């Protein structure tokens, strides 16, 4: 299980900081092992996603203008979600369109509450608890959709791993921001922590 960010912005022509080339609409796994240019791609993507959500007047200078929406959005978002791969069958459960990492903790509603949760559309991924098992349906709108089944306890451990990886990613972001956006580093760390529904840690 990985937290993945959907990167919709092509890196071509972006000059505010180094950015790794990621195919548009591809998923970038988040964690502490990302190279600097991959962190740059993640920050670029989240900032672009929140470009129209900012409040107040954006600064005139390019860096501040680009980050303004993310830094001032009341509820910043990060497109993506959690991706699960069955290493035995190869079945992959991935977030659908319009899903966001800001909602990743909805997985705990399934683990702890015994309910169901959908994670976007086209495909329509669905997680549901059935007793001591959680079934992940890749596309609940498709007859005979592939599924992944795993014990509730295993899913809880996987979610704990996701939380650690997101915390590691935010630590890497703080180091990255001190180099490439020092004037906005504190605000950038706080905004990304909010977009990932993670408490800020030092």
CSV table of C-alpha atoms in Angstrom, one decimal:
chain,number,residue,atom,x,y,z
A,1,UNK,CA,0.0,0.0,0.0
A,2,UNK,CA,1.4,3.4,-1.0
A,3,UNK,CA,0.1,7.0,-0.8
A,4,UNK,CA,0.3,8.2,-4.4
A,5,UNK,CA,-0.1,11.7,-5.8
A,6,UNK,CA,-1.7,12.2,-9.2
A,7,UNK,CA,0.6,14.5,-11.2
A,8,UNK,CA,-1.4,16.3,-13.9
A,9,UNK,CA,1.0,19.0,-14.8
A,10,UNK,CA,3.8,18.4,-17.4
A,11,UNK,CA,7.2,19.4,-16.3
A,12,UNK,CA,8.1,20.9,-19.7
A,13,UNK,CA,8.7,24.6,-19.4
A,14,UNK,CA,8.6,24.7,-15.6
A,15,UNK,CA,11.5,26.8,-14.3
A,16,UNK,CA,10.8,27.8,-10.7
A,17,UNK,CA,12.8,24.8,-9.4
A,18,UNK,CA,14.1,21.4,-10.8
A,19,UNK,CA,11.2,19.0,-11.5
A,20,UNK,CA,11.4,15.3,-12.4
A,21,UNK,CA,9.6,14.3,-15.6
A,22,UNK,CA,6.4,12.5,-14.6
A,23,UNK,CA,3.8,11.5,-17.2
A,24,UNK,CA,0.7,13.6,-16.9
A,25,UNK,CA,-2.0,11.8,-14.9
A,26,UNK,CA,0.6,9.3,-13.6
A,27,UNK,CA,0.9,8.5,-9.9
A,28,UNK,CA,4.0,9.5,-7.9
A,29,UNK,CA,4.4,7.5,-4.7
A,30,UNK,CA,5.2,9.7,-1.7
A,31,UNK,CA,7.8,8.9,0.9
A,32,UNK,CA,11.1,9.9,2.4
A,33,UNK,CA,13.2,8.3,-0.4
A,34,UNK,CA,12.2,10.8,-3.2
A,35,UNK,CA,14.9,12.6,-5.0
A,36,UNK,CA,14.9,16.4,-4.9
A,37,UNK,CA,13.5,16.7,-8.4
A,38,UNK,CA,10.7,14.3,-7.5
A,39,UNK,CA,9.8,16.4,-4.4
A,40,UNK,CA,9.8,19.3,-6.8
A,41,UNK,CA,7.3,17.6,-9.1
A,42,UNK,CA,5.1,16.8,-6.1
A,43,UNK,CA,5.1,20.3,-4.8
A,44,UNK,CA,4.5,21.7,-8.3
A,45,UNK,CA,1.5,19.4,-8.8
A,46,UNK,CA,-0.1,20.2,-5.5
A,47,UNK,CA,0.5,23.9,-5.9
A,48,UNK,CA,-1.1,23.8,-9.4
A,49,UNK,CA,-4.1,21.9,-8.1
A,50,UNK,CA,-4.7,24.6,-5.6
A,51,UNK,CA,-4.0,27.6,-7.9
A,52,UNK,CA,-7.5,28.9,-7.9
A,53,UNK,CA,-8.3,28.2,-4.2
A,54,UNK,CA,-6.2,30.9,-2.7
A,55,UNK,CA,-7.5,34.0,-0.8
A,56,UNK,CA,-6.3,37.6,-1.1
A,57,UNK,CA,-4.0,39.1,-3.7
A,58,UNK,CA,-1.2,37.0,-5.1
A,59,UNK,CA,2.3,38.5,-5.0
A,60,UNK,CA,3.8,39.8,-8.2
A,61,UNK,CA,6.9,37.7,-8.2
A,62,UNK,CA,6.7,34.3,-9.9
A,63,UNK,CA,7.5,32.0,-7.0
A,64,UNK,CA,5.1,33.7,-4.5
A,65,UNK,CA,2.5,33.9,-7.2
A,66,UNK,CA,2.7,30.2,-8.1
A,67,UNK,CA,2.5,29.1,-4.4
A,68,UNK,CA,-0.1,31.6,-3.4
A,69,UNK,CA,-3.1,29.4,-3.9
A,70,UNK,CA,-1.6,26.5,-1.9
A,71,UNK,CA,-0.4,28.7,0.9
A,72,UNK,CA,-3.7,30.6,1.4
A,73,UNK,CA,-6.3,27.9,0.5
A,74,UNK,CA,-8.7,27.3,3.4
A,75,UNK,CA,-8.7,23.6,2.6
A,76,UNK,CA,-5.8,22.6,0.3
A,77,UNK,CA,-6.2,19.4,-1.6
A,78,UNK,CA,-3.8,16.9,-3.2
A,79,UNK,CA,-5.2,14.7,-6.0
A,80,UNK,CA,-4.4,11.0,-5.5
A,81,UNK,CA,-5.1,8.4,-2.8
A,82,UNK,CA,-3.9,5.0,-1.7
A,83,UNK,CA,-2.7,2.4,-4.1
A,84,UNK,CA,-2.8,-1.3,-3.1
A,85,UNK,CA,-1.0,-4.0,-5.1
A,86,UNK,CA,-1.6,-7.7,-4.5
A,87,UNK,CA,2.0,-9.0,-4.9
A,88,UNK,CA,0.7,-12.6,-5.6
A,89,UNK,CA,-2.0,-11.9,-8.2
A,90,UNK,CA,-0.8,-8.6,-9.5
A,91,UNK,CA,-4.2,-7.0,-9.1
A,92,UNK,CA,-3.8,-3.2,-8.4
A,93,UNK,CA,-6.4,-1.1,-6.6
A,94,UNK,CA,-5.9,2.5,-7.4
A,95,UNK,CA,-7.7,5.8,-6.6
A,96,UNK,CA,-10.2,7.0,-9.2
A,97,UNK,CA,-10.8,10.4,-10.6
A,98,UNK,CA,-11.5,13.3,-8.2
A,99,UNK,CA,-10.1,11.4,-5.2
A,100,UNK,CA,-7.8,13.3,-2.9
A,101,UNK,CA,-5.1,12.4,-0.4
A,102,UNK,CA,-6.7,14.8,2.0
A,103,UNK,CA,-9.4,12.0,2.5
A,104,UNK,CA,-7.0,9.1,2.9
A,105,UNK,CA,-8.0,8.6,6.5
A,106,UNK,CA,-11.5,7.4,5.3
A,107,UNK,CA,-9.8,4.0,5.1
A,108,UNK,CA,-9.9,3.9,8.9
A,109,UNK,CA,-13.7,4.1,8.7
A,110,UNK,CA,-13.6,0.8,6.9
A,111,UNK,CA,-11.1,-0.8,9.3
A,112,UNK,CA,-12.6,0.5,12.5
A,113,UNK,CA,-16.2,1.1,11.6
A,114,UNK,CA,-17.0,-1.9,9.5
A,115,UNK,CA,-18.5,0.1,6.7
A,116,UNK,CA,-17.7,0.8,3.0
A,117,UNK,CA,-15.8,3.7,1.3
A,118,UNK,CA,-15.5,4.7,-2.3
A,119,UNK,CA,-12.4,6.3,-3.6
A,120,UNK,CA,-13.3,8.2,-6.8
A,121,UNK,CA,-14.7,7.2,-10.1
A,122,UNK,CA,-13.7,5.9,-13.6
A,123,UNK,CA,-12.8,3.4,-12.2
A,124,UNK,CA,-15.0,3.2,-9.1
A,125,UNK,CA,-12.8,1.6,-6.4
A,126,UNK,CA,-14.6,0.4,-3.3
A,127,UNK,CA,-13.4,-0.9,0.0
A,128,UNK,CA,-15.8,-2.8,2.3
A,129,UNK,CA,-15.3,-4.7,5.5
A,130,UNK,CA,-16.8,-8.2,5.7
A,131,UNK,CA,-16.2,-9.6,9.2
A,132,UNK,CA,-12.5,-9.9,9.7
A,133,UNK,CA,-11.7,-9.3,6.0
A,134,UNK,CA,-11.6,-6.2,3.9
A,135,UNK,CA,-12.5,-6.6,0.2
A,136,UNK,CA,-11.1,-4.1,-2.2
A,137,UNK,CA,-13.0,-4.0,-5.5
A,138,UNK,CA,-11.0,-2.4,-8.3
A,139,UNK,CA,-14.2,-1.1,-10.1
A,140,UNK,CA,-17.5,-1.8,-8.5
A,141,UNK,CA,-19.3,-0.6,-11.7
A,142,UNK,CA,-17.7,-3.5,-13.7
A,143,UNK,CA,-19.1,-7.0,-13.6
A,144,UNK,CA,-16.5,-9.5,-12.5
A,145,UNK,CA,-14.1,-6.7,-11.3
A,146,UNK,CA,-10.8,-7.9,-9.9
A,147,UNK,CA,-10.7,-7.8,-6.1
A,148,UNK,CA,-8.1,-7.9,-3.3
A,149,UNK,CA,-9.0,-9.4,0.0
A,150,UNK,CA,-6.9,-9.0,3.1
A,151,UNK,CA,-7.3,-9.4,6.9
A,152,UNK,CA,-8.4,-6.3,8.8
A,153,UNK,CA,-5.3,-6.5,11.0
A,154,UNK,CA,-3.0,-6.5,7.9
A,155,UNK,CA,-4.8,-3.5,6.5
A,156,UNK,CA,-4.3,-1.6,9.7
A,157,UNK,CA,-0.6,-2.3,9.6
A,158,UNK,CA,-0.5,-1.1,6.0
A,159,UNK,CA,-2.2,2.1,6.9
A,160,UNK,CA,0.3,2.7,9.7
A,161,UNK,CA,3.0,2.3,7.1
A,162,UNK,CA,1.4,4.9,4.9
A,163,UNK,CA,1.2,7.3,7.8
A,164,UNK,CA,5.0,6.8,8.4
A,165,UNK,CA,5.8,7.4,4.7
A,166,UNK,CA,3.7,10.6,4.6
A,167,UNK,CA,5.5,11.8,7.7
A,168,UNK,CA,8.8,11.0,6.0
A,169,UNK,CA,7.7,12.8,2.8
A,170,UNK,CA,6.9,16.0,4.8
A,171,UNK,CA,10.3,16.0,6.4
A,172,UNK,CA,11.9,15.7,3.0
A,173,UNK,CA,9.7,18.6,1.8
A,174,UNK,CA,10.9,20.8,4.7
A,175,UNK,CA,14.5,20.2,3.7
A,176,UNK,CA,13.6,20.8,0.0
A,177,UNK,CA,11.7,24.0,0.7
A,178,UNK,CA,14.6,25.5,2.8
A,179,UNK,CA,16.6,25.4,-0.4
A,180,UNK,CA,14.1,26.2,-3.2
A,181,UNK,CA,11.5,28.3,-1.4
A,182,UNK,CA,13.1,29.6,1.9
A,183,UNK,CA,10.7,32.5,2.3
A,184,UNK,CA,7.7,30.2,2.1
A,185,UNK,CA,9.2,27.1,3.7
A,186,UNK,CA,7.1,27.2,6.9
A,187,UNK,CA,3.9,27.9,5.2
A,188,UNK,CA,4.6,25.3,2.5
A,189,UNK,CA,5.2,22.6,5.1
A,190,UNK,CA,2.0,23.5,6.9
A,191,UNK,CA,-0.1,23.6,3.8
A,192,UNK,CA,1.1,20.2,2.5
A,193,UNK,CA,0.6,18.7,5.9
A,194,UNK,CA,-3.0,19.9,5.8
A,195,UNK,CA,-3.5,18.6,2.2
A,196,UNK,CA,-2.2,15.2,3.3
A,197,UNK,CA,-4.3,15.2,6.6
A,198,UNK,CA,-1.1,14.8,8.6
A,199,UNK,CA,-0.2,16.5,11.9
A,200,UNK,CA,2.9,18.7,11.6
A,201,UNK,CA,5.9,17.2,13.2
A,202,UNK,CA,9.5,18.5,13.6
